[in-house]
Coordinates of C-alpha atoms in Angstrom, one line a residue:
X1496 CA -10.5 -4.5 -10.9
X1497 CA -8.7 -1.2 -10.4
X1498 CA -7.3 -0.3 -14.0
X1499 CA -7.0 4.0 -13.4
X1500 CA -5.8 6.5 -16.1
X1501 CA -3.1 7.4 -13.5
X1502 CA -2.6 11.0 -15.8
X1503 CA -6.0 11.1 -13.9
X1504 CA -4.9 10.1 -10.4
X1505 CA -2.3 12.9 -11.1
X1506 CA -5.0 15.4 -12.2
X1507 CA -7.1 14.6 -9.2
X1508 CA -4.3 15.3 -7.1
X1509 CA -2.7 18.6 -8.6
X1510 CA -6.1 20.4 -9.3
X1511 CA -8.2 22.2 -7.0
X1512 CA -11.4 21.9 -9.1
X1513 CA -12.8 19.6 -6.8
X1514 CA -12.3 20.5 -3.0
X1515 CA -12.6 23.5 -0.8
X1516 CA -9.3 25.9 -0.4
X1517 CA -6.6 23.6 1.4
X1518 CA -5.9 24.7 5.3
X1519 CA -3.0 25.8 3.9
X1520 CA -1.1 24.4 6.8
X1521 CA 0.1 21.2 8.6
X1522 CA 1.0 22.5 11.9
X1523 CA 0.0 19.4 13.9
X1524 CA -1.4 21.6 17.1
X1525 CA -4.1 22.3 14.5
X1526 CA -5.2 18.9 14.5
X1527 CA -6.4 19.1 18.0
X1528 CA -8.8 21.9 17.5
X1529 CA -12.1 21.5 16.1
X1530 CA -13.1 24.1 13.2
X1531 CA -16.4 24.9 13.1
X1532 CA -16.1 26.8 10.2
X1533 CA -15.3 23.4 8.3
X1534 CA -18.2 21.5 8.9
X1535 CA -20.1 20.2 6.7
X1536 CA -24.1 21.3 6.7
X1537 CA -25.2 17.6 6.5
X1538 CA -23.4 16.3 10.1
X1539 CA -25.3 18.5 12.5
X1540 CA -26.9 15.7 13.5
X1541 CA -23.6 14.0 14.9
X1542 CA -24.0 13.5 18.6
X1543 CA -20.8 16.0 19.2
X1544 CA -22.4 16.9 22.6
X1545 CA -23.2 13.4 24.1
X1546 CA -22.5 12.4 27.5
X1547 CA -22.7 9.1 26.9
X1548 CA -19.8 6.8 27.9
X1549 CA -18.9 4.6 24.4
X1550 CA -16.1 3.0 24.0
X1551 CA -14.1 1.9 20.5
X1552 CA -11.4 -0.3 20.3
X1553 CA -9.0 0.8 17.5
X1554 CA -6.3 -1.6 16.6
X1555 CA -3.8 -0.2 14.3
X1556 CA -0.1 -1.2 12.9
X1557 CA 2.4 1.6 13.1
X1558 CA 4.4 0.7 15.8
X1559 CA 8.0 1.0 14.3
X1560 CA 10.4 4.0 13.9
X1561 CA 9.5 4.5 10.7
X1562 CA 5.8 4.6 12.2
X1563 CA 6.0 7.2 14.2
X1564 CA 5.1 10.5 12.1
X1565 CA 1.7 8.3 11.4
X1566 CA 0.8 7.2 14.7
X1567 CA 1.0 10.8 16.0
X1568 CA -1.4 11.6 13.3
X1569 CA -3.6 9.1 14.2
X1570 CA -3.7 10.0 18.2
X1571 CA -4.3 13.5 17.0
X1572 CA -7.5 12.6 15.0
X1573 CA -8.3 10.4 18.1
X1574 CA -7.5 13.2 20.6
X1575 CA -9.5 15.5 18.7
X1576 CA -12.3 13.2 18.5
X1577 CA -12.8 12.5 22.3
X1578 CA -12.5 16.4 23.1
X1579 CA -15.6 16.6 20.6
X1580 CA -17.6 13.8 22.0
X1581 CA -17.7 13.7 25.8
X1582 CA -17.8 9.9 27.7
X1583 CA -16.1 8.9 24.1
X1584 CA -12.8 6.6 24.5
X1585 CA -10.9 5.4 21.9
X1586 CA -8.4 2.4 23.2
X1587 CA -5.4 2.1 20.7
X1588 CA -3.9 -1.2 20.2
X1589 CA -0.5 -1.1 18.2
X1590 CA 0.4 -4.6 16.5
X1591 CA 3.0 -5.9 14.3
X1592 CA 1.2 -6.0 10.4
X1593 CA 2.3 -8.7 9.5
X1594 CA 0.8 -10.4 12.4
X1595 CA -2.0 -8.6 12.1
X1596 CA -3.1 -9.5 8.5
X1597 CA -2.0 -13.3 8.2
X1598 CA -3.3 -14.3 11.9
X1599 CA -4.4 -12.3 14.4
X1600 CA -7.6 -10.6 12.2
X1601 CA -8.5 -14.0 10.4
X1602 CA -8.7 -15.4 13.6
X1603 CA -11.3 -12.5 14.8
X1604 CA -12.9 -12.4 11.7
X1605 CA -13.2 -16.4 12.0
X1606 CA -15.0 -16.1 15.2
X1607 CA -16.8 -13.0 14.9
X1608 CA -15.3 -10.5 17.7
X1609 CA -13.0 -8.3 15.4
X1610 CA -11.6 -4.8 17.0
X1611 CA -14.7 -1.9 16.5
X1612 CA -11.5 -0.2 14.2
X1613 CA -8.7 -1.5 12.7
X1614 CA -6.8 -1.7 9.7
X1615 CA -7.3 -3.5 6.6
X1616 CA -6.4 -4.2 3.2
X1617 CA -8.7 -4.0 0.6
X1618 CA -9.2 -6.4 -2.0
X1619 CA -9.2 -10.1 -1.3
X1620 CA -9.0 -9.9 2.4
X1621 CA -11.5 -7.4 2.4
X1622 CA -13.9 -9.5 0.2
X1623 CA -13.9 -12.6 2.5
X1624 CA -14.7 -10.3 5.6
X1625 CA -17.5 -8.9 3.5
X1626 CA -18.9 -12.5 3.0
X1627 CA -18.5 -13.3 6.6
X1628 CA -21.0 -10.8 7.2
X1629 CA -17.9 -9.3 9.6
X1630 CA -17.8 -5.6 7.9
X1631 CA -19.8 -2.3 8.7
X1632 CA -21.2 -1.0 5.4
X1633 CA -19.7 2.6 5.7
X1634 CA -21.9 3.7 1.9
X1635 CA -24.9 5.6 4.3
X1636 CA -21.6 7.1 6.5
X1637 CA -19.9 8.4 3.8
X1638 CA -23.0 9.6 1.8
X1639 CA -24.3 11.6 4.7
X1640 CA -20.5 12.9 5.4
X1641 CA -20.3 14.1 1.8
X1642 CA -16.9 12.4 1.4
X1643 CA -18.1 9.9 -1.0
X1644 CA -16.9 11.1 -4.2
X1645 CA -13.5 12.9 -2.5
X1646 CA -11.6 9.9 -2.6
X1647 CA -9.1 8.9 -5.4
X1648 CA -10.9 5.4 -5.7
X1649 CA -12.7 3.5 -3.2
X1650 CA -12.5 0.3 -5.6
X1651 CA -10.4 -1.9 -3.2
X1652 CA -13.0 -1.3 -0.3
X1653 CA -15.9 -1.7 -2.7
X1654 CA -18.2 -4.6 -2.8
X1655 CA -21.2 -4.8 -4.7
X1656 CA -21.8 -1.5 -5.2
X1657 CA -21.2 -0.5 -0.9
X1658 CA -18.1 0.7 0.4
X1659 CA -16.6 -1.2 3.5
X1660 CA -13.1 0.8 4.4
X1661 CA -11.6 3.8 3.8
X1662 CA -8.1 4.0 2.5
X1663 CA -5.9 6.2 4.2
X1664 CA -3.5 6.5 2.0
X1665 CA -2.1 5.3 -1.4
X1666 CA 0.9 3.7 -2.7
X1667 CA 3.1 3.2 -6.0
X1668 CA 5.6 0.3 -6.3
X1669 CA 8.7 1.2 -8.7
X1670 CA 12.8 1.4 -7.9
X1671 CA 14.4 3.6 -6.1
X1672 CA 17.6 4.1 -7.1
X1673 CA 20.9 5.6 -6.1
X1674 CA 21.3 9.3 -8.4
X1675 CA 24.7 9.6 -7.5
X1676 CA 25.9 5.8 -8.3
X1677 CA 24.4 6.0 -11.4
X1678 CA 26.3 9.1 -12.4
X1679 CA 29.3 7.8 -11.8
X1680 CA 28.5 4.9 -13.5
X1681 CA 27.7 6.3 -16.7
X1682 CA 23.9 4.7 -15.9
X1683 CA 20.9 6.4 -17.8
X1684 CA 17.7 5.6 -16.4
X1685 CA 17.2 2.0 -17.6
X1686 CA 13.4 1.9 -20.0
X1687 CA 13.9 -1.2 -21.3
X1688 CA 14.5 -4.8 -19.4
X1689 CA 17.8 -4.9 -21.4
X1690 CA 18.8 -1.9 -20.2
X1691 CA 17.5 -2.7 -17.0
X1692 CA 20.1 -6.3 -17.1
X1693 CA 23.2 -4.0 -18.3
X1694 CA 22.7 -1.7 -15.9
X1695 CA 22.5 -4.7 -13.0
X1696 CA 26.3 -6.1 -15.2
X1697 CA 27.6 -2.6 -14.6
X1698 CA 27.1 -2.2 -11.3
X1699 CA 27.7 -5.3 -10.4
X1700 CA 31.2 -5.5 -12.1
X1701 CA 31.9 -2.3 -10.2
X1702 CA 31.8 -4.3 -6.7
X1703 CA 28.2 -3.0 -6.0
X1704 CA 25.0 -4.3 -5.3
X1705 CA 22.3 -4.4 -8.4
X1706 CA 19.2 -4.9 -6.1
X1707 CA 18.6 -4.4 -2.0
X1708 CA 16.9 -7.5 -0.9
X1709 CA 15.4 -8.6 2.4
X1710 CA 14.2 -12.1 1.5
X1711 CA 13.3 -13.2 4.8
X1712 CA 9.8 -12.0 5.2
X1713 CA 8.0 -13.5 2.6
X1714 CA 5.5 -10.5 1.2
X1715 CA 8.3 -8.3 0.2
X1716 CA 9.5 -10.4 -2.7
X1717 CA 6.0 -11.0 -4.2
X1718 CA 6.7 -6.6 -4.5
X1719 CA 9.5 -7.3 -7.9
X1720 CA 7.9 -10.1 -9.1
X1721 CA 4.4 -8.8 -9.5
X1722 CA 5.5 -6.5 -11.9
X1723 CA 7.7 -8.9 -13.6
X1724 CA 4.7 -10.9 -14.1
X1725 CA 2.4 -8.6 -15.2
X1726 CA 4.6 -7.3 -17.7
X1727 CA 4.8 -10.8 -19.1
X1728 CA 1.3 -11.8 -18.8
X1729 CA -0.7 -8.7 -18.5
X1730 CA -3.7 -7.9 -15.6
X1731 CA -6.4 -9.8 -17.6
X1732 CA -3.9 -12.7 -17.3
X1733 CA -3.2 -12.4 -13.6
X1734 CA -7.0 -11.7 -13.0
X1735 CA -8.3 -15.0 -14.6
X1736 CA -6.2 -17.5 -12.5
X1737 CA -8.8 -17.2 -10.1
X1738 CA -11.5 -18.6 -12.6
X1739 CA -9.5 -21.1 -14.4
X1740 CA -9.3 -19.4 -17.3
X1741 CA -5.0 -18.9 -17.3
X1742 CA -3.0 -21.2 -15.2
X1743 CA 0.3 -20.3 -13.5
X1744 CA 1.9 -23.3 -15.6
X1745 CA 1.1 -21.1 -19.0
X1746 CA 3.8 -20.7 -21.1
X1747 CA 3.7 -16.7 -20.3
X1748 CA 3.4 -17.1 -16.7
X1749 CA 6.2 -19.5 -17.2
X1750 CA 8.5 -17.0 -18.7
X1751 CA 7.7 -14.4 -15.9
X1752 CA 8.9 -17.0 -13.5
X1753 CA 12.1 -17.3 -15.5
X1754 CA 12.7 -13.7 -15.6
X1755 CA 12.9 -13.4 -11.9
X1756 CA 14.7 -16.3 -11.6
X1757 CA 17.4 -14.1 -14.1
X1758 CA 17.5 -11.9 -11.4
X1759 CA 18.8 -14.1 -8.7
X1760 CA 20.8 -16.6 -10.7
X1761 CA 23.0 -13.4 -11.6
X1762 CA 23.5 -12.6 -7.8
X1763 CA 22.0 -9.0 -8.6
X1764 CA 20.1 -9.2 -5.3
X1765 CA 22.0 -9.1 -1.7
X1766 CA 24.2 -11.8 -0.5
X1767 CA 22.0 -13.6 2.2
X1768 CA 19.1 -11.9 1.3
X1769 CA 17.2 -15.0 3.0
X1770 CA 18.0 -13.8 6.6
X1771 CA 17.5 -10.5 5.9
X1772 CA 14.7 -8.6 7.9
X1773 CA 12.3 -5.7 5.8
X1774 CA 13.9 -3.0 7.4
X1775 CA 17.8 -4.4 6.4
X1776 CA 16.9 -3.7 2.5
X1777 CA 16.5 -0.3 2.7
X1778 CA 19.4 0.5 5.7
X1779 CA 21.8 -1.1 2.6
X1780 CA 20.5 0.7 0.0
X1781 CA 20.9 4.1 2.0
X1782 CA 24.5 2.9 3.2
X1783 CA 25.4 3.1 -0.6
X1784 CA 26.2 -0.5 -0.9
X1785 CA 22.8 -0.9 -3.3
X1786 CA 22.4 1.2 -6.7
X1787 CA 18.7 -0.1 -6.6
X1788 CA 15.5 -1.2 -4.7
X1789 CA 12.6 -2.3 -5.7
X1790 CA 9.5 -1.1 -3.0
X1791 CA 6.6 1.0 -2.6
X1792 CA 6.7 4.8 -2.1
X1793 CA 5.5 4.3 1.6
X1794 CA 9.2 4.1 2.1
X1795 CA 10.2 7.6 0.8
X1796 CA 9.5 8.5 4.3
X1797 CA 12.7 7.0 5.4
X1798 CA 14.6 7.9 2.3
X1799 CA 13.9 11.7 3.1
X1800 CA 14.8 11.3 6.4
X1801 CA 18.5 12.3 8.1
X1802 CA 18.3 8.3 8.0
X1803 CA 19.6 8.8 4.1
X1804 CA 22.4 10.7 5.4
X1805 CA 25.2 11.6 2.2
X1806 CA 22.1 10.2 0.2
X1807 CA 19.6 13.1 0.8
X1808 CA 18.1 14.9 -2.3
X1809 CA 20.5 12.0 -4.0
X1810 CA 17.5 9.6 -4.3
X1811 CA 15.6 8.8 -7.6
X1812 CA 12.4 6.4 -8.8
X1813 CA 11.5 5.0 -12.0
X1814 CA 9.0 2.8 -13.3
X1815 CA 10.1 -0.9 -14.1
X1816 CA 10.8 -0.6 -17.7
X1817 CA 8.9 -2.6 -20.4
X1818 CA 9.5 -6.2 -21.6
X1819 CA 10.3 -7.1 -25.0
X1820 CA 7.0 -9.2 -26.3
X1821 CA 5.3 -9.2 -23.0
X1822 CA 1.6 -9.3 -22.7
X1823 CA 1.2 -6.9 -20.0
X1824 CA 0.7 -3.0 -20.3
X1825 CA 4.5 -1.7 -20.9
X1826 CA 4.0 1.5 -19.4
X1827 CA 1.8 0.9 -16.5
X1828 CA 2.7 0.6 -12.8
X1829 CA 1.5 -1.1 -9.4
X1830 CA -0.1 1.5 -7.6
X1831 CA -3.3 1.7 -5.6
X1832 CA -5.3 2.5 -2.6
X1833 CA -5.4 -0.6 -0.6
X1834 CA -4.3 0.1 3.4
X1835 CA -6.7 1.6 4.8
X1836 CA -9.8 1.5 8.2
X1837 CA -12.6 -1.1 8.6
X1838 CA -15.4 -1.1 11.0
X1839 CA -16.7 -3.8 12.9
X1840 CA -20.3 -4.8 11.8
X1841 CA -20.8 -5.5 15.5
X1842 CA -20.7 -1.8 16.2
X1843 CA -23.8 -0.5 18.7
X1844 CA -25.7 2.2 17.3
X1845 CA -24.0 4.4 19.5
X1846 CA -20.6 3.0 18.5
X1847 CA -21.3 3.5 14.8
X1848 CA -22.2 7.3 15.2
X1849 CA -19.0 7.5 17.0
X1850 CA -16.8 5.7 14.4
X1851 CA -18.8 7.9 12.1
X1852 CA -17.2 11.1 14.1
X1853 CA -14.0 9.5 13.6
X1854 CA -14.0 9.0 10.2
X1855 CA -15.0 13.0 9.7
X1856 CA -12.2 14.2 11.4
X1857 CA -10.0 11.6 10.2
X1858 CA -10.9 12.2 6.1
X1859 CA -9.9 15.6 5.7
X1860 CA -7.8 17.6 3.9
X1861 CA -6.2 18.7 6.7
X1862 CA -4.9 15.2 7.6
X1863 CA -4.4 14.0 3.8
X1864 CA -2.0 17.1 3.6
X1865 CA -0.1 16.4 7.1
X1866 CA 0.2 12.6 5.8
X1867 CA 1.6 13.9 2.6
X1868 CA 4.0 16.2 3.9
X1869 CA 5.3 14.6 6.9
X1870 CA 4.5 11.2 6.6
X1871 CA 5.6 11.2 2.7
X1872 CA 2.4 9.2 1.9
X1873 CA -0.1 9.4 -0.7
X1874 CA -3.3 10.7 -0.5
X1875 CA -6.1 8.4 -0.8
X1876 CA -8.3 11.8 -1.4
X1877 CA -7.9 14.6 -4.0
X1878 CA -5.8 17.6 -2.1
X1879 CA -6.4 21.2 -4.0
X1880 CA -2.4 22.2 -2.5
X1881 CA 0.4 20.2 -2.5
X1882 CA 2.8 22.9 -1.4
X1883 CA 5.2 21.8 0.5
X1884 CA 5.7 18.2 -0.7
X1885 CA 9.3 16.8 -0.9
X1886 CA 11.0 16.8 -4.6
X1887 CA 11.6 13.2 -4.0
X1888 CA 7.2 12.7 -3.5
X1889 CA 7.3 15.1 -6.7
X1890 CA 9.1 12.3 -8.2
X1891 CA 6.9 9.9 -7.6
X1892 CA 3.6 11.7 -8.4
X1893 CA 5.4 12.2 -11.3
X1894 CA 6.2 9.1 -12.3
X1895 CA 2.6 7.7 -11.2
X1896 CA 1.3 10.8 -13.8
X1897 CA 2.7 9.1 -16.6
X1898 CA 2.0 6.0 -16.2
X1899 CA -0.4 5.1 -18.8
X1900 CA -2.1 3.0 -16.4
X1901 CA -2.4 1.4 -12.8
X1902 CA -3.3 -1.7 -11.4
X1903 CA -4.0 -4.3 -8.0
X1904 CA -1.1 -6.0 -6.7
X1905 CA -1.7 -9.9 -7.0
X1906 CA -2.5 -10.3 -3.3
X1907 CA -5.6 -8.1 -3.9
X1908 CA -6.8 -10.4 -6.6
X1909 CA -5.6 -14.2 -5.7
X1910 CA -6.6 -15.8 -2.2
X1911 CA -4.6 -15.5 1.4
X1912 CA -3.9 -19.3 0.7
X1913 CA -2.3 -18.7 -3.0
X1914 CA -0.6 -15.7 -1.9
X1915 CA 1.2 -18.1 1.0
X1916 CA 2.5 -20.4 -1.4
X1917 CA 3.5 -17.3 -4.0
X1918 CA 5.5 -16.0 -1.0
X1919 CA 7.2 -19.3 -0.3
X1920 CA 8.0 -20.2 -4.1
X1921 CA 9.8 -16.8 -4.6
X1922 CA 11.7 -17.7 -1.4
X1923 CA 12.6 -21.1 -3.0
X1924 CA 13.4 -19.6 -6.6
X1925 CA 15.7 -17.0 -4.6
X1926 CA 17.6 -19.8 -2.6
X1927 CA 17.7 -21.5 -5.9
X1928 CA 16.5 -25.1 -4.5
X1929 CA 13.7 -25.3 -7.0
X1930 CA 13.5 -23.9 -10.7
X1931 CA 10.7 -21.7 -12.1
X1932 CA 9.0 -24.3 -13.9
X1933 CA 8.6 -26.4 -10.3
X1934 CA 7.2 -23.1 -8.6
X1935 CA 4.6 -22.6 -10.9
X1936 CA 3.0 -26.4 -10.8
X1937 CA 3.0 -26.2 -7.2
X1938 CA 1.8 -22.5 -6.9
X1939 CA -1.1 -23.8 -9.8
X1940 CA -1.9 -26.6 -7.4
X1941 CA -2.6 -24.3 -4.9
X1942 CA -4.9 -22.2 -7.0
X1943 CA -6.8 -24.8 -8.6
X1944 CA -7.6 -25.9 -4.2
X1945 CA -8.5 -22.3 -3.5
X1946 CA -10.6 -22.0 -6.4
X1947 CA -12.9 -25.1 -5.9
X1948 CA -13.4 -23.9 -2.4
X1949 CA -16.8 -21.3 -2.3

């Protein structure tokens, strides 16, 4: 259980106390020369001049627009890693990550032939690969790289004490929200869920959206509703559903259920937000028909793009405010360090020093900074600059600094089957065909199934 001081995540990011002097730079030609000045003593014995022909499979998900920034990242690490390591190939596979997570990987990790690379979440998908016996244990790797303690937290890719996958970046869920609307609203920053309802009314009875919604793929309402939950029930409440210890059907669980059911029964989210696509939310919020959206800061990307048009430098993000006798922590917020790479446990022993090549070229400062800066992403390790970084990444560092508190989003802590029927209950409460009270008996059904299952 992740459960960070994120004044400390904040620290870790704005000092330089713990890291070399930054490159200084993110000029991506630099990426694609090797600096032997940079090294680190304990590597020599990386086979950087083998002749060997080894090949590594590396299946990755950044294959849409909003992708692209990342992906040349990643062939430039891969680039950079073949130059170094004669007879090395590395064969990228782009796939949809959706696909990816809920099908295509269980099926591999079912029958034992998962890519030698690919990415992951951490958490509870993680944990059942560990079981399986299907993940390379990267502790030795890391130790020997001396990267081990350079990370903002490894927790999500830690199992028993070993490390399993390396995040590449982190995240923070929160709103967005329109700066402009809101000014000419007369709307202050709501910090209360009152405030938070009148300031829905108001837009609303100015002919605007409340909330951007895309309700068609099921993940991205379980994004909301998490912290709507866990401001009602709290993480020690969320965590012990998976023992038995709370239920779904508990009068606090019930009332979170409620809350979001608030939400849709006073049409604050978009009209047809059922047949909406992911991508649909955000194109409406940035078209100025939205005041506010509800995601993680992985899109910040787009919203600093010429994609935000009139919106540019207009863009704001705030924490979801706090709940009137809710259980959870008031002030805390969904972030963590959950996307990241895995290794296949099948690796050769020429394959792992390989993938051990590529994880030292891809876990540096260097790269953390270029993902920063031009890929608006988090770092998943502690950077001594940050020059450079957009106001609106500023924002939400900022906002991440002063939280008092962070913690897992529920898909890290219930199982792949619960999180199915979590994703088709929100979709029922927002096409209002069942009522919150229905959702959680048949979401607790499912949980009390998962959890006699070993």
């Amino acid at each position: 259980m992740m459960k960070r001081n994120l004044s400390l995540i904040a620290v870790m990011l704005l000092t330089s106390t713990m890291f070399l002097s930054a490159c200084g730079s993110s000029d991506k030609e630099e990426t694609k020369t090797p600096d032997k000045s940079t090294e680190t003593p304990t590597t020599t014995d990386t086979p950087t001049e083998t002749k060997k022909d080894v090949t590594l499979k590396l299946r990755h998900t950044q294959i849409k627009e909003t992708s692209k920034v990342r992906l040349k990242i990643f062939q430039d690490v891969v680039a950079k890693t073949e130059q170094e390591n004669p007879g090395l190939k590395i064969e990228m596979e782009g796939i949809d990550e959706v696909v990816n997570r809920d099908q295509k990987l269980k099926a591999e990790m079912a029958a034992g032939n998962p890519p030698d690379v690919f990415e992951v979440f951490g958490g509870a998908d993680l944990n059942l690969y560990v079981k399986a016996g299907r993940m390379l244990d990267l502790t030795p790797i890391i130790e020997e790289l001396g990267i081990k303690d350079k990370f903002a937290s490894l927790d999500e890719f830690t199992v028993d004490g070993k490390v399993y996958g390396l995040p590449f970046g982190g995240y923070s869920e929160a709103i967005f929200y329109n700066k402009k609307m809101f000014a000419d609203l007369g709307i202050a920053v709501p910090t209360t869920w009152d405030e938070l309802i009148a300031a829905a009314d108001k837009v609303k009875g100015a002919g605007f959206t409340p909330f951007a919604l895309a309700a068609k793929d099921a993940w991205v309402n379980g994004m909301l509703w998490n912290s709507v939950m866990e401001r009602h029930v709290g993480m020690d409440g969320l965590n012990k559903v998976v023992t038995g210890e709370t239920k779904w059907t508990d009068p606090d669980f019930i009332k979170g259920f409620e809350a979001y059911a608030t939400l849709v029964n006073n049409d604050y989210f978009t009209k047809g937000a059922l047949g909406l696509p992911y991508a649909d939310q955000g194109a409406k919020f940035l078209k100025g028909e939205a005041a506010m959206l509800f995601t993680g800061s992985w899109d910040a990307n787009r919203f600093t793009s010429d994609e935000a048009g009139d919106l540019k430098g207009n863009i704001g993000y705030f924490a979801f405010p706090s709940v009137a006798g809710g259980k959870g922590n008031q002030t805390s917020i969904n972030a963590s360090y959950s996307n990241g790479f895995g290794f296949s446990a099948n690796l050769s022993e020429d394959q792992v020093a390989m993938a051990k090549a590529f994880i030292k070229n891809f876990f540096t400062e260097e790269v953390q900074k270029r993902t920063l800066v031009e890929d608006k992403l988090l770092p998943s390790m502690k950077l001594s600059d940050l020059s450079g970084v957009d106001p609106l990444i500023s924002e939400v560092l900022t906002v991440m600094g002063n939280a008092s508190n962070s913690w897992k989003a529920f898909d890290a802590i219930v199982q792949p089957s619960v999180t199915a029927d979590i994703g088709v209950g929100l979709q029922e409460l927002i096409g209002k065909v069942k009522k919150p009270a229905e959702v959680a008996a048949h979401i607790q059904a499912a949980q009390e199934k998962a959890n006699a299952q070993k």
